[in-house]
Amino acid sequence: MSLKPSPDAQQTFAPATRLVHAGRDPGEQHGFVNTPIYRGSTVLYPTYDAIKNRRGRYNYGTSATPTMDALTTAWTELAGAAGTVVTPSGLAALTVALMAAVSAGDHLLVTDSAYRPTRQFCDGVLARYGVEVTYYDPIIGAGIADLMRPNTRAVLVEAPGSQSFEMQDVPAIAEVAHARDACVIMDNTWATPLLFPPHERGVDIAVEAGTKYLSGGSDLLIGLTSANARYYPAVRRTFDHFAMCAGAEDIFLALRGLRTMNLRLREHGRAGLEMARWFQARPEVLRVLHPGLPEDPGHAIWTRDFAGASGLFGVILKPVPEVALAAMLDGLQLFGMGFSWGGFESLVIPFDCAGYRTATKWAPGGPALRFHIGLEDTADLKADLDAGFARLRAAT
Ligand SMILES: *Cc1c(COP(=O)(O)O)cnc(C)c1O
């Protein structure tokens, strides 16, 4: 009944099946369906010989617990990786990936569309430790070859881009990077391995902010760093050096989210695309940033490489006074205004990439909003936004 991690399990079962069964073994826990929460620092050894020679699967709470193993085993299967570490946040997972891949004297290429705190870590920490960082145009594709230097050790990709939603040709970038023996790191939070299997597409180290769709409830912070056989040892060493371990309750909640992630993501994706099309037809809207739309510049890549969309996209409005925008957003009943996303509830934030981009110019032509479409009925969401647009027009 239980799906033991075996080499052929990955070939035999579809991702939806793996999500349900991976990383748990009722036979090992008195028949209970789920792996319990193991809390603990100390692990006791039965004998002098056992502690002297570190015999036993578990040694100390920071390095591994059965609860941690349940999630990392499941994620490794899902992502098609050689191994995974679980960290206390998505940003922490990114820092583990970067610290595992680059050293003093190395050159790192980072997409200009990267999650902003990723940039801040590169500029604020990696630069201090002697890593040189160059930002590149996200749509560069195989043109990344022109930016590679003899000491380029890693290329960071993120698709679609944070806030701006550019698609990236990850396989093309990976081919160039691998020809120069550089590591490809991807922030795969938007798609999850369900919609973009990172390691199959040439990614060496993949990062997921589990805070988003793995949680699905806006109630926890967690990150995952998965890697292929070449890079997993370095990722694991870096995780151990920092003792970058997540809390037991958060891991348990993430496991609970994992079992239903496929179903939730499908609905977020369906409703998101429906809402994106609805925005496209609005007279107040200039452009919708969603790779699932045929008009989107990244649509061909998305169709080729992705199995679907999640529920996050951007909307550029025609120019309006700021008071009109405030009137629209302040009166919304169903869209909360706040950072993060991936939960069951709809969200909106205003954004502006102009202040921090360095390789590309951000000039969208009007105010930019990022929407996350939750699990509400889309007719209710449209009615709420319709009233919002009426307030916007009245205040213009
Ligand atoms: C939210 C987010 C992160 C960081 O996750 P936290 O758990 O909030 O640290 C990383 N990358 C992307 C694309 C995100 O949206």
CSV table of C-alpha atoms and ligand atoms in Angstrom, one decimal:
chain,number,residue,atom,x,y,z
A,1,MET,CA,0.0,0.0,0.0
A,2,SER,CA,2.7,2.5,0.9
A,3,LEU,CA,4.8,3.8,-2.0
A,4,LYS,CA,8.4,3.2,-0.8
A,5,PRO,CA,10.9,5.5,-2.5
A,6,SER,CA,12.3,3.1,-5.1
A,7,PRO,CA,14.2,4.0,-8.3
A,8,ASP,CA,11.3,2.9,-10.5
A,9,ALA,CA,8.6,4.7,-8.5
A,10,GLN,CA,9.4,7.9,-10.4
A,11,GLN,CA,8.9,6.2,-13.7
A,12,THR,CA,5.8,4.2,-12.7
A,13,PHE,CA,3.5,6.8,-11.1
A,14,ALA,CA,2.2,10.1,-12.4
A,15,PRO,CA,2.9,13.3,-10.4
A,16,ALA,CA,-0.6,13.4,-9.0
A,17,THR,CA,-0.2,9.9,-7.6
A,18,ARG,CA,3.3,10.6,-6.2
A,19,LEU,CA,1.9,13.7,-4.4
A,20,VAL,CA,-0.5,11.5,-2.5
A,21,HIS,CA,1.8,8.6,-1.6
A,22,ALA,CA,5.4,9.9,-1.6
A,23,GLY,CA,7.3,10.3,1.7
A,24,ARG,CA,5.0,8.4,4.0
A,25,ASP,CA,4.9,4.8,5.2
A,26,PRO,CA,1.9,3.9,7.4
A,27,GLY,CA,3.5,0.5,8.1
A,28,GLU,CA,6.3,2.4,10.0
A,29,GLN,CA,3.8,4.4,12.1
A,30,HIS,CA,1.3,2.0,13.6
A,31,GLY,CA,-0.9,2.3,10.5
A,32,PHE,CA,-1.6,6.0,10.8
A,33,VAL,CA,-1.8,7.6,7.4
A,34,ASN,CA,0.5,10.6,8.1
A,35,THR,CA,4.1,10.9,9.4
A,36,PRO,CA,3.8,12.5,12.9
A,37,ILE,CA,5.6,15.6,14.1
A,38,TYR,CA,8.9,14.6,15.6
A,39,ARG,CA,10.2,17.5,17.7
A,40,GLY,CA,13.6,17.3,19.1
A,41,SER,CA,17.2,18.4,19.4
A,42,THR,CA,18.8,15.4,21.2
A,43,VAL,CA,18.8,12.0,19.7
A,44,LEU,CA,19.9,9.3,22.2
A,45,TYR,CA,22.3,6.5,21.2
A,46,PRO,CA,21.9,3.1,22.9
A,47,THR,CA,25.6,2.4,23.5
A,48,TYR,CA,29.2,3.8,23.6
A,49,ASP,CA,29.9,2.2,20.3
A,50,ALA,CA,26.8,3.7,18.7
A,51,ILE,CA,27.6,7.3,19.8
A,52,LYS,CA,31.3,7.0,19.1
A,53,ASN,CA,30.7,5.9,15.5
A,54,ARG,CA,27.4,7.8,14.9
A,55,ARG,CA,25.5,4.7,14.2
A,56,GLY,CA,21.8,5.3,13.4
A,57,ARG,CA,19.9,7.3,10.8
A,58,TYR,CA,19.4,10.3,13.1
A,59,ASN,CA,22.1,12.2,15.0
A,60,TYR,CA,20.7,15.6,15.9
A,61,GLY,CA,17.6,17.6,15.3
A,62,THR,CA,19.1,20.2,12.9
A,63,SER,CA,20.3,17.6,10.4
A,64,ALA,CA,17.3,15.3,10.0
A,65,THR,CA,14.2,14.0,11.7
A,66,PRO,CA,11.6,11.5,10.3
A,67,THR,CA,9.2,14.5,9.7
A,68,MET,CA,11.9,16.3,7.7
A,69,ASP,CA,12.7,13.1,5.7
A,70,ALA,CA,9.0,12.7,4.9
A,71,LEU,CA,8.9,16.0,3.1
A,72,THR,CA,12.4,15.9,1.5
A,73,THR,CA,11.7,12.4,0.2
A,74,ALA,CA,8.4,13.4,-1.3
A,75,TRP,CA,9.8,16.6,-2.9
A,76,THR,CA,12.8,14.7,-4.3
A,77,GLU,CA,10.4,12.3,-6.0
A,78,LEU,CA,8.1,15.1,-7.2
A,79,ALA,CA,10.9,17.3,-8.6
A,80,GLY,CA,12.9,14.4,-10.1
A,81,ALA,CA,15.9,15.4,-8.1
A,82,ALA,CA,18.7,13.5,-6.4
A,83,GLY,CA,18.0,15.1,-3.1
A,84,THR,CA,16.2,18.0,-1.3
A,85,VAL,CA,16.8,20.1,1.8
A,86,VAL,CA,13.9,21.9,3.6
A,87,THR,CA,14.6,25.4,4.9
A,88,PRO,CA,12.7,28.0,7.1
A,89,SER,CA,11.7,30.2,4.2
A,90,GLY,CA,11.8,30.4,0.4
A,91,LEU,CA,14.5,33.1,0.6
A,92,ALA,CA,16.5,30.8,2.9
A,93,ALA,CA,16.3,28.1,0.3
A,94,LEU,CA,17.6,30.5,-2.3
A,95,THR,CA,20.6,31.5,-0.1
A,96,VAL,CA,21.5,27.8,0.3
A,97,ALA,CA,21.4,27.3,-3.4
A,98,LEU,CA,23.6,30.3,-4.1
A,99,MET,CA,26.0,29.6,-1.3
A,100,ALA,CA,26.4,26.0,-2.6
A,101,ALA,CA,27.1,27.1,-6.1
A,102,VAL,CA,29.5,30.1,-6.0
A,103,SER,CA,32.7,31.0,-4.1
A,104,ALA,CA,34.9,34.1,-3.8
A,105,GLY,CA,36.3,35.1,-7.2
A,106,ASP,CA,33.4,33.6,-9.1
A,107,HIS,CA,31.0,35.4,-11.5
A,108,LEU,CA,27.3,34.9,-11.2
A,109,LEU,CA,24.6,35.8,-13.8
A,110,VAL,CA,21.2,36.7,-12.4
A,111,THR,CA,18.0,37.5,-14.3
A,112,ASP,CA,16.9,41.1,-14.0
A,113,SER,CA,13.4,39.7,-13.2
A,114,ALA,CA,14.6,37.9,-10.1
A,115,TYR,CA,12.6,38.1,-6.9
A,116,ARG,CA,13.8,41.3,-5.3
A,117,PRO,CA,15.2,39.8,-2.1
A,118,THR,CA,17.3,37.4,-4.2
A,119,ARG,CA,18.9,40.5,-5.7
A,120,GLN,CA,19.4,42.0,-2.3
A,121,PHE,CA,21.1,38.9,-1.1
A,122,CYS,CA,23.4,38.9,-4.2
A,123,ASP,CA,24.3,42.6,-3.8
A,124,GLY,CA,24.3,42.7,0.0
A,125,VAL,CA,26.0,39.3,0.9
A,126,LEU,CA,27.6,37.6,-2.1
A,127,ALA,CA,29.2,40.8,-3.3
A,128,ARG,CA,30.8,41.2,0.2
A,129,TYR,CA,32.2,37.7,-0.1
A,130,GLY,CA,33.9,38.4,-3.4
A,131,VAL,CA,31.3,37.1,-5.9
A,132,GLU,CA,30.7,39.3,-8.9
A,133,VAL,CA,27.1,39.6,-10.0
A,134,THR,CA,25.8,40.6,-13.4
A,135,TYR,CA,22.1,41.1,-14.1
A,136,TYR,CA,20.8,40.1,-17.6
A,137,ASP,CA,17.7,40.6,-19.7
A,138,PRO,CA,15.3,37.7,-18.8
A,139,ILE,CA,14.5,37.1,-22.5
A,140,ILE,CA,18.1,36.6,-23.4
A,141,GLY,CA,17.8,32.9,-24.2
A,142,ALA,CA,21.0,31.4,-25.8
A,143,GLY,CA,22.3,35.0,-26.0
A,144,ILE,CA,23.5,34.4,-22.4
A,145,ALA,CA,26.6,33.0,-24.1
A,146,ASP,CA,27.8,36.6,-24.7
A,147,LEU,CA,27.8,37.3,-21.0
A,148,MET,CA,29.6,34.1,-19.9
A,149,ARG,CA,33.1,34.7,-18.6
A,150,PRO,CA,35.8,32.1,-17.8
A,151,ASN,CA,34.9,32.4,-14.1
A,152,THR,CA,31.1,32.3,-14.5
A,153,ARG,CA,30.1,29.6,-12.1
A,154,ALA,CA,26.3,29.9,-12.0
A,155,VAL,CA,23.3,31.3,-13.9
A,156,LEU,CA,20.1,32.1,-11.9
A,157,VAL,CA,16.8,31.9,-13.8
A,158,GLU,CA,13.2,32.6,-12.7
A,159,ALA,CA,10.2,32.0,-15.0
A,160,PRO,CA,8.0,33.8,-15.2
A,161,GLY,CA,9.8,36.7,-13.6
A,162,SER,CA,8.8,38.1,-10.3
A,163,GLN,CA,6.2,41.0,-10.8
A,164,SER,CA,7.0,41.4,-14.5
A,165,PHE,CA,6.2,37.8,-15.7
A,166,GLU,CA,8.7,37.5,-18.6
A,167,MET,CA,9.2,33.9,-19.7
A,168,GLN,CA,12.7,32.5,-19.9
A,169,ASP,CA,14.0,29.9,-22.3
A,170,VAL,CA,15.4,27.7,-19.5
A,171,PRO,CA,16.6,24.8,-21.7
A,172,ALA,CA,18.5,27.2,-24.0
A,173,ILE,CA,20.2,29.0,-21.1
A,174,ALA,CA,21.0,25.6,-19.5
A,175,GLU,CA,22.6,24.3,-22.7
A,176,VAL,CA,25.0,27.3,-22.8
A,177,ALA,CA,25.7,27.2,-19.1
A,178,HIS,CA,26.5,23.5,-19.1
A,179,ALA,CA,28.8,23.8,-22.1
A,180,ARG,CA,30.9,26.1,-19.9
A,181,ASP,CA,30.4,23.9,-16.8
A,182,ALA,CA,28.3,26.5,-15.0
A,183,CYS,CA,25.5,25.6,-12.6
A,184,VAL,CA,21.8,26.6,-13.4
A,185,ILE,CA,19.8,27.7,-10.4
A,186,MET,CA,16.1,28.3,-10.8
A,187,ASP,CA,13.5,29.9,-8.6
A,188,ASN,CA,10.6,27.7,-9.7
A,189,THR,CA,8.0,29.0,-7.2
A,190,TRP,CA,5.4,30.2,-9.7
A,191,ALA,CA,5.1,26.8,-11.5
A,192,THR,CA,6.1,24.2,-8.8
A,193,PRO,CA,7.5,21.0,-10.2
A,194,LEU,CA,3.9,20.0,-11.1
A,195,LEU,CA,3.9,22.6,-13.9
A,196,PHE,CA,7.6,22.8,-14.7
A,197,PRO,CA,9.8,19.8,-13.8
A,198,PRO,CA,13.0,21.7,-13.3
A,199,HIS,CA,15.6,19.0,-13.4
A,200,GLU,CA,14.2,17.5,-16.5
A,201,ARG,CA,14.6,20.9,-18.2
A,202,GLY,CA,18.2,21.4,-17.4
A,203,VAL,CA,18.1,23.0,-14.0
A,204,ASP,CA,20.8,21.8,-11.5
A,205,ILE,CA,19.5,23.4,-8.3
A,206,ALA,CA,15.8,24.3,-8.0
A,207,VAL,CA,14.2,26.5,-5.3
A,208,GLU,CA,10.6,26.5,-4.2
A,209,ALA,CA,9.1,29.0,-1.8
A,210,GLY,CA,6.8,26.4,-0.2
A,211,THR,CA,5.3,29.4,1.6
A,212,LYS,CA,3.1,29.8,-1.5
A,213,TYR,CA,1.4,26.8,-3.1
A,214,LEU,CA,2.8,24.0,-1.0
A,215,SER,CA,1.3,25.7,2.1
A,216,GLY,CA,-1.8,26.9,0.2
A,217,GLY,CA,-3.1,28.5,3.4
A,218,SER,CA,-1.0,31.6,4.0
A,219,ASP,CA,-0.2,30.1,7.4
A,220,LEU,CA,3.5,29.0,7.2
A,221,LEU,CA,6.9,29.9,5.9
A,222,ILE,CA,9.0,27.2,4.3
A,223,GLY,CA,11.5,26.6,1.5
A,224,LEU,CA,12.9,23.7,-0.5
A,225,THR,CA,16.1,23.4,-2.4
A,226,SER,CA,16.3,20.3,-4.7
A,227,ALA,CA,19.3,19.4,-6.7
A,228,ASN,CA,20.6,16.8,-9.2
A,229,ALA,CA,23.3,14.3,-8.4
A,230,ARG,CA,26.1,16.6,-9.4
A,231,TYR,CA,25.0,19.5,-7.1
A,232,TYR,CA,23.1,17.8,-4.2
A,233,PRO,CA,26.3,17.1,-2.1
A,234,ALA,CA,27.2,20.8,-2.2
A,235,VAL,CA,23.6,21.8,-1.3
A,236,ARG,CA,23.5,19.3,1.6
A,237,ARG,CA,26.9,20.5,2.9
A,238,THR,CA,25.8,24.1,2.8
A,239,PHE,CA,22.5,23.3,4.5
A,240,ASP,CA,24.4,21.5,7.3
A,241,HIS,CA,27.0,24.3,7.7
A,242,PHE,CA,24.2,26.9,8.3
A,243,ALA,CA,21.9,24.4,10.1
A,244,MET,CA,19.2,26.0,8.0
A,245,CYS,CA,16.5,23.7,9.3
A,246,ALA,CA,12.8,24.4,9.2
A,247,GLY,CA,10.4,24.0,12.2
A,248,ALA,CA,8.7,20.6,12.7
A,249,GLU,CA,5.1,22.0,12.7
A,250,ASP,CA,5.7,23.9,9.5
A,251,ILE,CA,7.1,20.8,7.8
A,252,PHE,CA,4.0,18.9,8.9
A,253,LEU,CA,1.7,21.6,7.5
A,254,ALA,CA,3.7,21.6,4.3
A,255,LEU,CA,3.2,17.8,4.0
A,256,ARG,CA,-0.5,18.3,4.5
A,257,GLY,CA,-0.5,21.0,1.8
A,258,LEU,CA,1.5,18.7,-0.6
A,259,ARG,CA,-1.3,16.1,-0.7
A,260,THR,CA,-3.8,18.5,-2.2
A,261,MET,CA,-1.4,20.8,-4.1
A,262,ASN,CA,-2.2,19.3,-7.5
A,263,LEU,CA,-6.0,19.9,-7.1
A,264,ARG,CA,-5.6,23.5,-5.8
A,265,LEU,CA,-3.0,24.5,-8.4
A,266,ARG,CA,-5.3,23.3,-11.2
A,267,GLU,CA,-8.1,25.5,-9.9
A,268,HIS,CA,-5.8,28.5,-9.2
A,269,GLY,CA,-4.6,28.1,-12.8
A,270,ARG,CA,-8.0,27.8,-14.4
A,271,ALA,CA,-9.5,30.7,-12.5
A,272,GLY,CA,-6.4,32.8,-13.0
A,273,LEU,CA,-6.6,32.4,-16.8
A,274,GLU,CA,-10.3,33.1,-16.7
A,275,MET,CA,-9.7,36.3,-14.8
A,276,ALA,CA,-6.7,37.3,-17.0
A,277,ARG,CA,-9.0,37.1,-20.0
A,278,TRP,CA,-11.6,39.1,-18.2
A,279,PHE,CA,-9.1,41.9,-17.4
A,280,GLN,CA,-7.9,41.8,-21.1
A,281,ALA,CA,-11.4,42.8,-22.2
A,282,ARG,CA,-11.7,45.7,-19.7
A,283,PRO,CA,-11.4,49.2,-21.2
A,284,GLU,CA,-9.4,50.4,-18.2
A,285,VAL,CA,-6.7,47.8,-18.9
A,286,LEU,CA,-3.7,48.4,-21.1
A,287,ARG,CA,-2.1,44.9,-20.9
A,288,VAL,CA,-2.2,41.7,-19.0
A,289,LEU,CA,1.0,39.9,-18.1
A,290,HIS,CA,0.2,36.2,-18.1
A,291,PRO,CA,2.2,33.7,-20.2
A,292,GLY,CA,-0.9,31.6,-20.7
A,293,LEU,CA,-2.5,34.3,-22.9
A,294,PRO,CA,-1.8,33.8,-26.7
A,295,GLU,CA,-0.9,37.6,-26.9
A,296,ASP,CA,1.8,37.3,-24.3
A,297,PRO,CA,5.4,37.4,-25.7
A,298,GLY,CA,6.3,34.4,-23.6
A,299,HIS,CA,3.4,32.3,-24.7
A,300,ALA,CA,5.3,30.0,-27.1
A,301,ILE,CA,7.9,29.1,-24.5
A,302,TRP,CA,5.2,28.6,-21.9
A,303,THR,CA,3.3,26.2,-24.2
A,304,ARG,CA,6.4,24.3,-25.0
A,305,ASP,CA,7.8,23.9,-21.5
A,306,PHE,CA,5.0,24.3,-18.9
A,307,ALA,CA,2.1,22.0,-18.1
A,308,GLY,CA,-0.1,24.8,-17.0
A,309,ALA,CA,-0.4,28.1,-15.1
A,310,SER,CA,-0.7,29.0,-11.5
A,311,GLY,CA,-2.9,31.8,-10.2
A,312,LEU,CA,-0.5,34.8,-10.2
A,313,PHE,CA,-0.3,37.4,-13.0
A,314,GLY,CA,0.1,41.1,-13.7
A,315,VAL,CA,-2.3,43.8,-15.0
A,316,ILE,CA,-1.1,47.1,-16.4
A,317,LEU,CA,-3.8,49.8,-16.3
A,318,LYS,CA,-4.1,52.8,-18.6
A,319,PRO,CA,-2.7,55.8,-16.9
A,320,VAL,CA,-5.0,57.2,-14.0
A,321,PRO,CA,-4.4,59.5,-11.1
A,322,GLU,CA,-3.1,57.8,-8.0
A,323,VAL,CA,-6.2,58.8,-6.1
A,324,ALA,CA,-8.3,56.8,-8.6
A,325,LEU,CA,-6.1,53.7,-8.2
A,326,ALA,CA,-6.5,54.1,-4.4
A,327,ALA,CA,-10.2,54.4,-4.7
A,328,MET,CA,-10.4,51.2,-6.7
A,329,LEU,CA,-8.1,49.2,-4.3
A,330,ASP,CA,-9.3,50.5,-1.0
A,331,GLY,CA,-12.9,49.5,-1.6
A,332,LEU,CA,-12.2,45.9,-2.7
A,333,GLN,CA,-14.0,43.3,-0.5
A,334,LEU,CA,-12.5,40.1,-1.7
A,335,PHE,CA,-8.9,41.0,-2.6
A,336,GLY,CA,-6.6,41.5,0.3
A,337,MET,CA,-3.6,43.8,-0.1
A,338,GLY,CA,-0.5,42.1,1.1
A,339,PHE,CA,2.8,40.4,0.1
A,340,SER,CA,3.2,36.7,-0.5
A,341,TRP,CA,0.6,34.6,-2.4
A,342,GLY,CA,-0.4,31.0,-3.1
A,343,GLY,CA,-3.0,30.7,-0.4
A,344,PHE,CA,-6.7,30.1,-0.8
A,345,GLU,CA,-7.5,33.8,-0.9
A,346,SER,CA,-7.3,36.4,-3.6
A,347,LEU,CA,-4.8,39.2,-3.3
A,348,VAL,CA,-3.7,42.3,-5.1
A,349,ILE,CA,-0.6,44.5,-4.8
A,350,PRO,CA,0.6,47.6,-6.7
A,351,PHE,CA,4.2,47.2,-7.9
A,352,ASP,CA,6.9,49.1,-9.7
A,353,CYS,CA,10.2,47.5,-10.8
A,354,ALA,CA,11.7,50.7,-12.2
A,355,GLY,CA,13.7,51.5,-9.0
A,356,TYR,CA,15.8,48.4,-8.9
A,357,ARG,CA,16.1,46.9,-12.4
A,358,THR,CA,19.6,47.4,-13.9
A,359,ALA,CA,19.7,45.3,-17.2
A,360,THR,CA,16.3,46.3,-18.6
A,361,LYS,CA,14.0,49.3,-18.4
A,362,TRP,CA,10.7,48.9,-16.7
A,363,ALA,CA,8.2,51.4,-18.4
A,364,PRO,CA,4.9,49.6,-18.7
A,365,GLY,CA,2.9,52.7,-19.6
A,366,GLY,CA,0.6,52.8,-16.6
A,367,PRO,CA,0.1,51.6,-13.0
A,368,ALA,CA,1.0,47.9,-12.5
A,369,LEU,CA,-1.0,45.5,-10.3
A,370,ARG,CA,-0.2,41.9,-9.4
A,371,PHE,CA,-3.1,39.7,-8.7
A,372,HIS,CA,-3.3,36.3,-7.0
A,373,ILE,CA,-6.5,34.5,-7.8
A,374,GLY,CA,-7.7,32.4,-4.9
A,375,LEU,CA,-10.4,29.7,-4.6
A,376,GLU,CA,-13.4,32.1,-4.5
A,377,ASP,CA,-16.1,31.9,-7.1
A,378,THR,CA,-14.9,33.9,-10.1
A,379,ALA,CA,-18.3,35.6,-10.6
A,380,ASP,CA,-17.9,37.2,-7.2
A,381,LEU,CA,-14.4,38.3,-7.9
A,382,LYS,CA,-15.5,39.9,-11.2
A,383,ALA,CA,-18.3,41.7,-9.4
A,384,ASP,CA,-15.9,43.0,-6.8
A,385,LEU,CA,-13.5,44.3,-9.4
A,386,ASP,CA,-16.3,45.7,-11.5
A,387,ALA,CA,-17.3,47.9,-8.6
A,388,GLY,CA,-13.6,48.8,-8.2
A,389,PHE,CA,-13.3,49.9,-11.8
A,390,ALA,CA,-16.5,52.0,-11.3
A,391,ARG,CA,-14.8,53.8,-8.3
A,392,LEU,CA,-11.7,54.2,-10.4
A,393,ARG,CA,-13.6,55.9,-13.2
A,394,ALA,CA,-15.6,58.1,-10.8
A,395,ALA,CA,-12.3,59.3,-9.3
A,396,THR,CA,-10.5,60.0,-12.6
B,1,LIG,C1,7.8,34.5,-1.9
B,1,LIG,C2,8.9,34.2,-2.9
B,1,LIG,C3,10.1,33.8,-2.4
B,1,LIG,C4,10.5,33.8,-0.9
B,1,LIG,O1,9.7,33.0,-0.1
B,1,LIG,P1,9.6,33.3,1.4
B,1,LIG,O2,9.2,32.0,2.0
B,1,LIG,O3,8.6,34.4,1.6
B,1,LIG,O4,10.9,33.7,1.9
B,1,LIG,C5,11.0,33.4,-3.3
B,1,LIG,N1,10.8,33.5,-4.6
B,1,LIG,C6,9.6,33.9,-5.1
B,1,LIG,C7,9.4,33.9,-6.6
B,1,LIG,C8,8.6,34.3,-4.2
B,1,LIG,O5,7.4,34.7,-4.7
